Amino acid sequence: MIVSVNINGVDRSADVEPRLLLSDFIRHHVELTGTHVGCEHGVCGACTVLVDGRAVRSCLMFAVQADSCEVTTVEGLAGEGGEADLHPLQEAFREKHGLQCGFCTPGMLMTLVPFLEENPSPTEREVREAISGNLCRCTGYENIVRAVMHRVEQGLTGEARAHG
Amino acid sequence: MADSLIGQGIRRVEDPVLLTGRGLFVDDVHRPGMLHAHFLRSDFAHGIIGSIDASAARAHPGVVAVYTADDLGDYWAKGPLLVPPPPIEGLVFNEATAGPLARGKVRHVGEPLAMVIAESRYVAEDAAAHIVVDVEPLPAVVDIERSLDPEAPLIHEELGTNLAARVGQSKGDYAAAAGGAHLVVKRRFTYDRGVSGAMENRGIVADWDPVSEKLTVWDTTQAPIPIRNGLARLLGLMESQVRVVAPFIGGGFGPKIMMFYPEEVLVPWIAMKLGRPVKWIEDRQESFFSTTQERGQVHEAELAVDAEGRILGVRDVFIHDTGAYDPYGLTVPINAQCTLLGPYEVPSYESEFTVVFTNKTTVTPVRGAGRQHGVFVMERLLDFAAAELGIDRVEIRRRNYVPAGSFPFNHKVLFQDFADLVYDSGDYLPALDRAVEMIGYEDFVKGGQAAARAEGRHLGMGVVSYVEGTGIGPYEGARVTVEPSGIVRVATGVGTQGQGHFTTFAQLVGDVLGVGVDRIRVTTGDTGEFNWGTGTFASRGIVVAGNACWEAARMVRAKVLALASKRWGVAESELELVDGSVRVAGDPGRSMELGRLAVEANPLRGAVTPGMEPGLEATAYFGPASGATASGVHAMIVEVDPDTAMVEILKYVVVHDCGEVVNPVIVEGQIHGGVAHGIGNAFYEQLVYDDDGQLLNASFMDYLIPTATDVPSIETAHVVTPSPLNPLGVKGVGEAGSIPTGAAFAQAVQDALGSGAPDVCEIPLSPNRLWEIMEVAARSGARPGHAEGGAS
Amino acid sequence: MKPAPFEYVVARSVEETLAGLAEHADDVKVLAGGQSLIPAMNFRLAQPAVLVDVNGVDELDFVRVEGGELRIGAVTRQRTVERSEEVRRLAPLLHEAIPSIAHPQIRNRGTVGGSLVHADPSAELPSVMVALGARMRIRGPAGERWVAADDFFVGLLETAVGSDELLLEVAVPEAAAGAGHAFLELQRRHGDYAMAGVAAAVALDGSGRCAGARIALLSVGDGPVLAAGAAGVLTGETPSAELFAAAARAAAHDDIDPPGDIQASAPYRRHLVEVLVRRALTLAFQRADASGARA
Ligand SMILES: Cc1cc2nc3c(=O)[nH]c(=O)nc-3n(C[C@H](O)[C@H](O)[C@H](O)COP(=O)(O)OP(=O)(O)OC[C@H]3O[C@@H](n4cnc5c(N)ncnc54)[C@H](O)[C@@H]3O)c2cc1C
Ligand code: FES
Ligand code: FES
């Protein structure tokens, strides 16, 4: 089946089997490997991407279901300058040491970006609940929460610069 | 001289690439023509393999090859014994390691039976379903206390027993101590199994280039150099023909250092055989069966004290579950045995452990590596002794600490590095005082707890101490090179799994050379970059490799000074290294960028006289004589809902001594992660096996890794006693957070349950288990949450 | 953990869906949000030969009020229901329960119909629908019918919806004056399936007595369990702590025969039900009182 998906503003199409998971399509067909896979059963949240602006588990969608959709992955968060032009939330993670191995980080960011758009001044409890579907084994979540609260205190929730 | 980089919480240099999704992890490696491996694994915990018929799988479209043990020919061999047992008198050790694919027998669920190589992982999984395996099931050995029963089936017939090891260590005369004691408390403790739960599963990609005759392997290993060496040996290649790259690793926590996993043995071999790159990525389900696990001990322990609560001696007899094989020797139980002694003076100690085989996944070190078991036993015994003597639980610890002036302190038992357990340094009281202050101990015991109880809230507090041997040898190395561009390259052999080595090593080198961390490129885990080393384990990265980096940088600095002093005809003492340049202090005219000096240090331009080494480069190695001793105190307040047995952690503080701190932000982060892991171990995570050896919760749905709503905010503070064993004075920190958490949690819950509640002597707890404990209390007439804390 | 191959059919309407189901009758499944079906396929526990994807069936994506009922299309995302003003106003019990389902990323895909037809005994929506006395509209080759929630859930992961049928919508009666509600559950971790839970809808009559109660329990049976015994204890009585305790006892000891699993043993579940029912009734009657039955 031909699937055409707009990923981070670029149209991508490929002939794929219907069973191909969206996560595998993004990672291995489009070779955008920032989206990570930690469980393939919907629990860890590492594979979270935005489909038409909403955070979803890309391991629980078939690529063919994303046909004609707009998908935003972690690669679509920073501005043109890439590493020199981080999204404010990425900056906050860096500032507050919100990542260690970095494996859960893309999923955390893609969960938090739409959350903060909807709720620009959450409490710490709300932040913890917002990421409770994203597992991290390294940080104990402490510095992730601090990063988000830091971002919130700055008062700029900043939407994804490129898309969604 | 600019401010020292050491001790600053500077932002990590590796973050931008990770934050933008551009960090390379093993599963991100794509090679042209790459094939995919999938392993068919045993559904049975124990059984005799009759036949394996792979013909239908071989004929499946898209399948390139299928291998069973029989198809491996001479390549089939048992894995090595990684850690031979230490020279302890009377020690018994029975070795059993696994082959790459099961032959004759299966000994745990998930043991690999066949490898399918196909054009895609999807197809490989389809084909595996067509392999017909005939296994005659045998009864499984699951309960570790029944493994040695005469009627228990033998897991390794050739050994004639399920005993893997028996080790006794003692000092002093415990029997006499107990005989003369005012009180002997005696309890039975259990600590069950868990997984490391790194978010990234294991994986390996192997690519053989027939033109250059070189093999490149990307591996989620914590020990790339030993893997390189081992693969060269197995495959009959020169070490220089094999390059092992451990790129970014999504968490390790111990099991990623296991050498060799079957997949690591097979995937490179098959890639060479087929002449095509091959990738294998473990999925989460198989990781529950095939990645090594930890825990599973039962202790019968007793503590003898005098009337003032001073420790006279400890006796501990325990069983340790090594699973189906024991490639890691005795590391985990010896850690438990030694770490039990903690920060305390224990005049007599009698400890014996028995290691047994079971039909479960093999056990190797996982974050803490058995230390938490020892700490749990000792801390709980002290709690019970304090309660019986009517001594405050903080006070009993205070009374027993090794005094500040007595370091190095020799416990006179043998540690996992085969040397006496000697604490190099420490000062325990200040940490305890600080923790007690931060958690609000006085207010809590003098009224806070009772006031909450009056409002119907059941609060409890836990305060525990621990000591952790870290940074053991043998050695690591590092090479520091100033490139003509002025960029400083640092190469070391350790792998890294998120501990921030890129940054801390850059800080150490930058500090010596006067170069900002943004001008330093650290490579770790690539055998193409550095040839010697052992790996990241036992919280040793910063201690061992960090000191090597620092030493190599100092050697480069000496070269810089020698060259510059010659060039300008000034004494070395007049020179300084600042902002990437060397200059004569107070003379802006005489300054040169290190990059330019590096160019001048090239013999073609005549600046190097015979006898000197060219370039601004140096390699150094560091191997500490013994381990540096980190220590600390954890304290927490919990609230137990007496109706539902749900527990919430309200406050958590850690006061930690990891010696000199290179980057406090990174250290703090390591502690947070460890605490979360420890909380998981204490209340959420438990591998549940049924009587047939089937794991009942092999998914993240059912095996509960704590989430952001389960882990409290964690406050940390440091006390610093520098380690005299290494020039930087550092100690390891990677495991510290998780070691005492279970003990602190149990004490706090016990305190919340109040007097009359049964003793909490097990980890992990769960709401269900806690409710059962509370039921016993209720039936015995005691009400949970009685304001006199049971453990205080 | 990759799914087995299947044939994929995209349906744009109820008609197309039913045609697809009929055509592949022997081994076909509706694919809605996929949040239960795809994990099962990734584990290869489910290997349907054909999937009919209903995500594009827009006619089943709605929340509207019609004839004194709140109607929710089967393909409506759980997240849409969570945010719906009508749901908050007219079915506060449903509004209260929805955030307990998994996590936002899952509710962004998961549908109301998928949760109801999947009928996990630990799922929130089935119990809520039973407590609210909802009814479900089902269409199949033999035509269309309405089934009351009490008859909809027939066994473990089994509903009245046949393999060639489609759930179209669920209709929830508007909460009446004097009604009170409460949803409570206990999860190991935030977002997990509950160890036990209760959805309670109660009503007071003009004299302040309990006019009726529907208490549905989750995670204690093959599907949602209606606690009829507990309701019997309450009806006609004046609310009091003692009454709630008696009803809770009836729920825990007469109405259920809970299973045990690795998270919660049968006795613990029973105990939790007693605690939760007591707490839920206390809250529900407080709210009923506040909503002004006596006025
Ligand atoms: C990590 C995780 C945690 C979760 N936690 C919870 C939780 O706490 N509580 C909870 O309730 N759920 C939970 N879920 C499940 C989630 O709510 C699902 O969305 C829901 O159970 C199924 O809805 P779906 O739309 O995704 O259906 P699908 O997965 O697409 O389908 C489920 C089943 O229903 C059938 N079906 C779907 N729609 C129809 C229809 N209209 N007519 C006929 N048949 C249909 C399908 O054929 C399939 O058999 C969790 C899921 C995950 C991955
Ligand atoms: S990989 Fe998708 S949730 Fe874990
Ligand atoms: S940073 Fe490693 S899993 Fe989160």
CSV table of C-alpha atoms in Angstrom, one decimal, chain B residues 35-329:
chain,number,residue,atom,x,y,z
B,35,LEU,CA,19.2,-8.4,7.2
B,36,HIS,CA,17.3,-8.9,10.5
B,37,ALA,CA,17.7,-11.6,13.1
B,38,HIS,CA,15.0,-12.9,15.4
B,39,PHE,CA,15.3,-15.6,18.0
B,40,LEU,CA,12.9,-18.4,18.7
B,41,ARG,CA,13.0,-18.8,22.4
B,42,SER,CA,11.9,-21.6,24.8
B,43,ASP,CA,8.4,-21.5,26.1
B,44,PHE,CA,9.4,-23.9,28.8
B,45,ALA,CA,11.4,-23.2,31.9
B,46,HIS,CA,13.0,-26.7,31.9
B,47,GLY,CA,12.9,-29.4,29.4
B,48,ILE,CA,14.7,-31.8,27.2
B,49,ILE,CA,15.0,-30.7,23.6
B,50,GLY,CA,13.9,-33.6,21.3
B,51,SER,CA,14.0,-32.2,17.8
B,52,ILE,CA,13.8,-28.8,16.1
B,53,ASP,CA,12.5,-28.8,12.6
B,54,ALA,CA,13.2,-25.5,10.8
B,55,SER,CA,12.5,-26.6,7.3
B,56,ALA,CA,9.2,-24.7,6.9
B,57,ALA,CA,10.8,-21.6,8.3
B,58,ARG,CA,13.7,-21.9,5.9
B,59,ALA,CA,11.3,-22.1,3.0
B,60,HIS,CA,9.4,-19.1,4.1
B,61,PRO,CA,9.7,-16.2,1.6
B,62,GLY,CA,12.1,-13.6,2.7
B,63,VAL,CA,14.1,-15.9,5.0
B,64,VAL,CA,17.8,-16.2,4.3
B,65,ALA,CA,18.9,-18.6,7.0
B,66,VAL,CA,17.8,-20.4,10.1
B,67,TYR,CA,20.2,-21.8,12.6
B,68,THR,CA,19.8,-24.1,15.6
B,69,ALA,CA,22.6,-25.3,17.9
B,70,ASP,CA,23.3,-28.2,15.6
B,71,ASP,CA,23.9,-25.8,12.7
B,72,LEU,CA,26.6,-23.9,14.6
B,73,GLY,CA,29.1,-26.7,14.3
B,74,ASP,CA,32.4,-25.9,16.0
B,75,TYR,CA,31.2,-22.4,16.6
B,76,TRP,CA,29.0,-23.6,19.5
B,77,ALA,CA,30.8,-23.2,22.7
B,78,LYS,CA,29.9,-22.3,26.3
B,79,GLY,CA,30.4,-18.7,27.3
B,80,PRO,CA,33.2,-17.7,29.6
B,81,LEU,CA,33.2,-17.5,33.3
B,82,LEU,CA,33.5,-13.7,33.6
B,83,VAL,CA,34.4,-13.4,37.2
B,84,PRO,CA,36.2,-16.3,38.8
B,85,PRO,CA,35.5,-16.8,42.5
B,86,PRO,CA,37.7,-15.1,45.0
B,87,PRO,CA,40.3,-17.0,47.0
B,88,ILE,CA,38.2,-17.6,50.1
B,89,GLU,CA,39.0,-20.6,52.1
B,90,GLY,CA,36.6,-23.5,51.8
B,91,LEU,CA,34.8,-21.9,49.0
B,92,VAL,CA,32.7,-24.2,46.7
B,93,PHE,CA,31.9,-23.0,43.2
B,94,ASN,CA,30.2,-24.9,40.4
B,95,GLU,CA,30.5,-23.2,37.0
B,96,ALA,CA,27.7,-23.3,34.5
B,97,THR,CA,27.6,-21.0,31.5
B,98,ALA,CA,25.3,-21.0,28.5
B,99,GLY,CA,26.0,-21.7,24.9
B,100,PRO,CA,24.7,-19.3,22.2
B,101,LEU,CA,21.7,-21.6,21.4
B,102,ALA,CA,20.3,-24.2,23.7
B,103,ARG,CA,21.5,-27.7,23.1
B,104,GLY,CA,20.1,-30.8,24.7
B,105,LYS,CA,18.1,-28.9,27.3
B,106,VAL,CA,16.4,-25.6,28.0
B,107,ARG,CA,16.9,-24.2,31.4
B,108,HIS,CA,14.8,-21.1,31.5
B,109,VAL,CA,11.9,-19.5,29.6
B,110,GLY,CA,13.3,-17.4,26.8
B,111,GLU,CA,16.5,-19.4,26.3
B,112,PRO,CA,17.2,-19.1,22.6
B,113,LEU,CA,16.6,-22.2,20.5
B,114,ALA,CA,17.0,-20.9,16.9
B,115,MET,CA,18.0,-17.8,15.0
B,116,VAL,CA,16.1,-16.7,12.0
B,117,ILE,CA,17.7,-14.4,9.5
B,118,ALA,CA,15.3,-12.6,7.1
B,119,GLU,CA,14.9,-9.5,5.0
B,120,SER,CA,12.8,-7.9,7.7
B,121,ARG,CA,12.1,-8.4,11.4
B,122,TYR,CA,8.5,-8.8,10.6
B,123,VAL,CA,9.2,-11.7,8.2
B,124,ALA,CA,11.7,-13.2,10.7
B,125,GLU,CA,9.0,-13.3,13.3
B,126,ASP,CA,6.5,-14.8,10.8
B,127,ALA,CA,9.0,-17.6,10.0
B,128,ALA,CA,9.9,-18.4,13.6
B,129,ALA,CA,6.3,-19.4,14.1
B,130,HIS,CA,6.8,-22.2,11.6
B,131,ILE,CA,9.7,-23.8,13.5
B,132,VAL,CA,8.5,-26.9,15.1
B,133,VAL,CA,10.2,-27.5,18.4
B,134,ASP,CA,9.7,-30.7,20.4
B,135,VAL,CA,10.6,-30.2,24.0
B,136,GLU,CA,9.8,-32.7,26.7
B,137,PRO,CA,9.0,-30.5,29.8
B,138,LEU,CA,10.6,-31.3,33.1
B,139,PRO,CA,9.5,-30.0,36.5
B,140,ALA,CA,11.0,-26.5,37.1
B,141,VAL,CA,13.0,-25.4,40.0
B,142,VAL,CA,11.5,-22.0,41.0
B,143,ASP,CA,11.5,-21.6,44.8
B,144,ILE,CA,15.1,-20.8,45.8
B,145,GLU,CA,14.6,-22.4,49.2
B,146,ARG,CA,13.7,-25.7,47.6
B,147,SER,CA,16.4,-25.8,44.9
B,148,LEU,CA,18.6,-28.1,47.0
B,149,ASP,CA,15.8,-30.5,48.0
B,150,PRO,CA,16.8,-34.0,47.2
B,151,GLU,CA,13.7,-34.4,45.0
B,152,ALA,CA,14.4,-31.2,43.1
B,153,PRO,CA,15.2,-31.9,39.4
B,154,LEU,CA,18.8,-31.2,38.5
B,155,ILE,CA,19.3,-28.2,36.2
B,156,HIS,CA,22.8,-29.1,35.2
B,157,GLU,CA,23.0,-32.9,35.5
B,158,GLU,CA,26.8,-32.9,35.0
B,159,LEU,CA,27.2,-31.0,38.3
B,160,GLY,CA,25.1,-33.5,40.2
B,161,THR,CA,23.6,-30.7,42.3
B,162,ASN,CA,21.8,-27.4,42.0
B,163,LEU,CA,24.3,-25.9,44.3
B,164,ALA,CA,26.3,-23.1,42.4
B,165,ALA,CA,28.4,-22.0,45.3
B,166,ARG,CA,28.8,-21.9,49.1
B,167,VAL,CA,31.0,-19.3,50.7
B,168,GLY,CA,31.6,-18.5,54.3
B,169,GLN,CA,33.5,-15.5,55.7
B,170,SER,CA,33.9,-14.6,59.3
B,171,LYS,CA,35.9,-12.4,61.6
B,172,GLY,CA,35.9,-12.3,65.4
B,173,ASP,CA,34.0,-14.8,67.5
B,174,TYR,CA,30.3,-14.2,66.8
B,175,ALA,CA,29.2,-17.1,69.1
B,176,ALA,CA,30.9,-15.5,72.0
B,177,ALA,CA,29.6,-12.1,71.1
B,178,ALA,CA,26.0,-13.4,71.0
B,179,GLY,CA,26.5,-15.3,74.2
B,180,GLY,CA,27.5,-12.1,76.0
B,181,ALA,CA,25.0,-9.9,74.3
B,182,HIS,CA,22.2,-7.9,76.1
B,183,LEU,CA,20.0,-8.6,73.1
B,184,VAL,CA,20.1,-10.7,70.0
B,185,VAL,CA,17.5,-9.8,67.3
B,186,LYS,CA,16.9,-12.4,64.8
B,187,ARG,CA,14.8,-12.2,61.6
B,188,ARG,CA,14.2,-13.7,58.2
B,189,PHE,CA,14.4,-11.3,55.3
B,190,THR,CA,13.5,-11.8,51.7
B,191,TYR,CA,14.3,-9.6,48.7
B,192,ASP,CA,12.8,-10.7,45.4
B,193,ARG,CA,13.8,-10.4,41.7
B,194,GLY,CA,13.6,-7.4,39.4
B,195,VAL,CA,14.8,-6.2,36.0
B,196,SER,CA,17.1,-3.4,35.2
B,197,GLY,CA,14.5,-1.9,32.9
B,198,ALA,CA,16.7,0.3,30.7
B,199,MET,CA,14.4,2.1,28.3
B,200,GLU,CA,16.5,1.0,25.4
B,201,ASN,CA,16.5,-2.8,24.9
B,202,ARG,CA,19.7,-4.5,23.9
B,203,GLY,CA,20.7,-4.6,20.3
B,204,ILE,CA,23.6,-5.3,17.9
B,205,VAL,CA,24.4,-4.6,14.3
B,206,ALA,CA,27.3,-6.3,12.6
B,207,ASP,CA,28.8,-5.4,9.2
B,208,TRP,CA,31.6,-7.3,7.7
B,209,ASP,CA,33.5,-5.6,4.9
B,210,PRO,CA,35.2,-8.3,2.7
B,211,VAL,CA,37.3,-5.7,0.9
B,212,SER,CA,39.1,-4.3,3.9
B,213,GLU,CA,38.5,-7.5,5.9
B,214,LYS,CA,37.1,-5.5,8.8
B,215,LEU,CA,34.2,-6.2,11.0
B,216,THR,CA,32.3,-3.3,12.5
B,217,VAL,CA,29.9,-4.0,15.4
B,218,TRP,CA,27.5,-1.6,17.0
B,219,ASP,CA,26.5,-3.0,20.3
B,220,THR,CA,24.5,-1.7,23.3
B,221,THR,CA,27.3,-2.9,25.6
B,222,GLN,CA,28.8,-1.3,28.6
B,223,ALA,CA,32.1,-3.0,27.8
B,224,PRO,CA,33.1,-2.5,24.1
B,225,ILE,CA,36.7,-3.4,24.4
B,226,PRO,CA,36.3,-6.8,26.1
B,227,ILE,CA,33.6,-7.5,23.4
B,228,ARG,CA,36.0,-6.6,20.7
B,229,ASN,CA,38.7,-8.8,22.2
B,230,GLY,CA,36.4,-11.7,22.7
B,231,LEU,CA,34.9,-11.4,19.2
B,232,ALA,CA,38.3,-11.4,17.6
B,233,ARG,CA,39.2,-14.6,19.5
B,234,LEU,CA,35.9,-16.3,18.6
B,235,LEU,CA,36.0,-15.3,14.9
B,236,GLY,CA,39.7,-15.9,14.4
B,237,LEU,CA,40.4,-12.3,13.6
B,238,MET,CA,43.0,-9.9,14.7
B,239,GLU,CA,41.8,-7.4,17.2
B,240,SER,CA,42.7,-4.7,14.8
B,241,GLN,CA,40.2,-6.2,12.3
B,242,VAL,CA,37.3,-5.7,14.7
B,243,ARG,CA,35.8,-2.4,15.7
B,244,VAL,CA,33.1,-2.4,18.4
B,245,VAL,CA,31.2,0.8,18.8
B,246,ALA,CA,28.9,1.4,21.8
B,247,PRO,CA,27.2,4.6,20.6
B,248,PHE,CA,24.7,6.4,22.7
B,249,ILE,CA,23.2,3.8,25.0
B,250,GLY,CA,19.7,4.2,26.4
B,251,GLY,CA,20.5,3.2,29.9
B,252,GLY,CA,22.6,0.2,31.1
B,253,PHE,CA,22.3,-0.3,34.8
B,254,GLY,CA,24.4,-3.5,34.8
B,255,PRO,CA,23.0,-6.1,32.4
B,256,LYS,CA,24.4,-4.5,29.4
B,257,ILE,CA,27.9,-5.5,30.6
B,258,MET,CA,27.1,-9.2,30.5
B,259,MET,CA,29.6,-10.9,28.2
B,260,PHE,CA,28.7,-12.6,26.1
B,261,TYR,CA,25.1,-12.7,25.4
B,262,PRO,CA,24.1,-15.3,22.8
B,263,GLU,CA,23.1,-12.6,20.3
B,264,GLU,CA,26.5,-10.9,20.6
B,265,VAL,CA,28.2,-14.2,19.7
B,266,LEU,CA,25.9,-15.1,16.8
B,267,VAL,CA,25.1,-11.9,15.0
B,268,PRO,CA,28.7,-10.9,14.0
B,269,TRP,CA,29.4,-14.5,13.0
B,270,ILE,CA,26.3,-14.7,10.8
B,271,ALA,CA,27.1,-11.3,9.2
B,272,MET,CA,30.5,-12.6,8.2
B,273,LYS,CA,29.1,-15.9,7.0
B,274,LEU,CA,26.4,-14.3,4.9
B,275,GLY,CA,28.4,-11.4,3.8
B,276,ARG,CA,25.6,-9.0,4.6
B,277,PRO,CA,25.0,-6.7,7.6
B,278,VAL,CA,22.7,-8.1,10.2
B,279,LYS,CA,20.7,-6.3,12.9
B,280,TRP,CA,19.1,-7.8,16.0
B,281,ILE,CA,17.1,-5.6,18.3
B,282,GLU,CA,15.7,-7.1,21.5
B,283,ASP,CA,12.1,-6.4,22.0
B,284,ARG,CA,10.6,-5.6,25.3
B,285,GLN,CA,9.0,-8.9,25.8
B,286,GLU,CA,12.1,-10.9,25.1
B,287,SER,CA,14.1,-8.6,27.3
B,288,PHE,CA,12.1,-9.9,30.3
B,289,PHE,CA,13.5,-13.4,29.6
B,290,SER,CA,16.8,-12.8,28.0
B,291,THR,CA,18.4,-9.8,29.6
B,292,THR,CA,20.0,-10.8,32.9
B,293,GLN,CA,18.2,-9.9,36.1
B,294,GLU,CA,18.9,-9.2,39.7
B,295,ARG,CA,17.8,-9.9,43.3
B,296,GLY,CA,16.3,-13.0,44.8
B,297,GLN,CA,17.8,-13.7,48.2
B,298,VAL,CA,16.5,-15.1,51.5
B,299,HIS,CA,18.5,-14.1,54.7
B,300,GLU,CA,18.3,-15.6,58.1
B,301,ALA,CA,20.2,-12.9,60.1
B,302,GLU,CA,20.8,-11.9,63.7
B,303,LEU,CA,22.4,-8.9,65.4
B,304,ALA,CA,23.9,-9.0,68.8
B,305,VAL,CA,24.0,-5.7,70.7
B,306,ASP,CA,24.8,-4.6,74.2
B,307,ALA,CA,22.4,-2.7,76.4
B,308,GLU,CA,23.4,0.6,74.8
B,309,GLY,CA,22.7,-0.7,71.4
B,310,ARG,CA,26.4,-1.1,70.4
B,311,ILE,CA,26.9,-3.8,67.9
B,312,LEU,CA,28.7,-6.9,69.1
B,313,GLY,CA,28.3,-9.0,66.1
B,314,VAL,CA,26.2,-10.1,63.1
B,315,ARG,CA,25.4,-13.5,61.8
B,316,ASP,CA,23.8,-13.9,58.4
B,317,VAL,CA,23.1,-17.0,56.4
B,318,PHE,CA,21.5,-16.5,53.1
B,319,ILE,CA,20.5,-18.1,49.8
B,320,HIS,CA,21.1,-16.3,46.6
B,321,ASP,CA,19.4,-17.2,43.3
B,322,THR,CA,21.7,-17.1,40.3
B,323,GLY,CA,19.1,-18.3,37.8
B,324,ALA,CA,19.9,-20.9,35.2
B,325,TYR,CA,23.7,-20.1,34.9
B,326,ASP,CA,26.4,-18.3,36.9
B,327,PRO,CA,28.7,-16.6,34.4
B,328,TYR,CA,29.2,-13.6,36.7
B,329,GLY,CA,30.6,-15.7,39.5
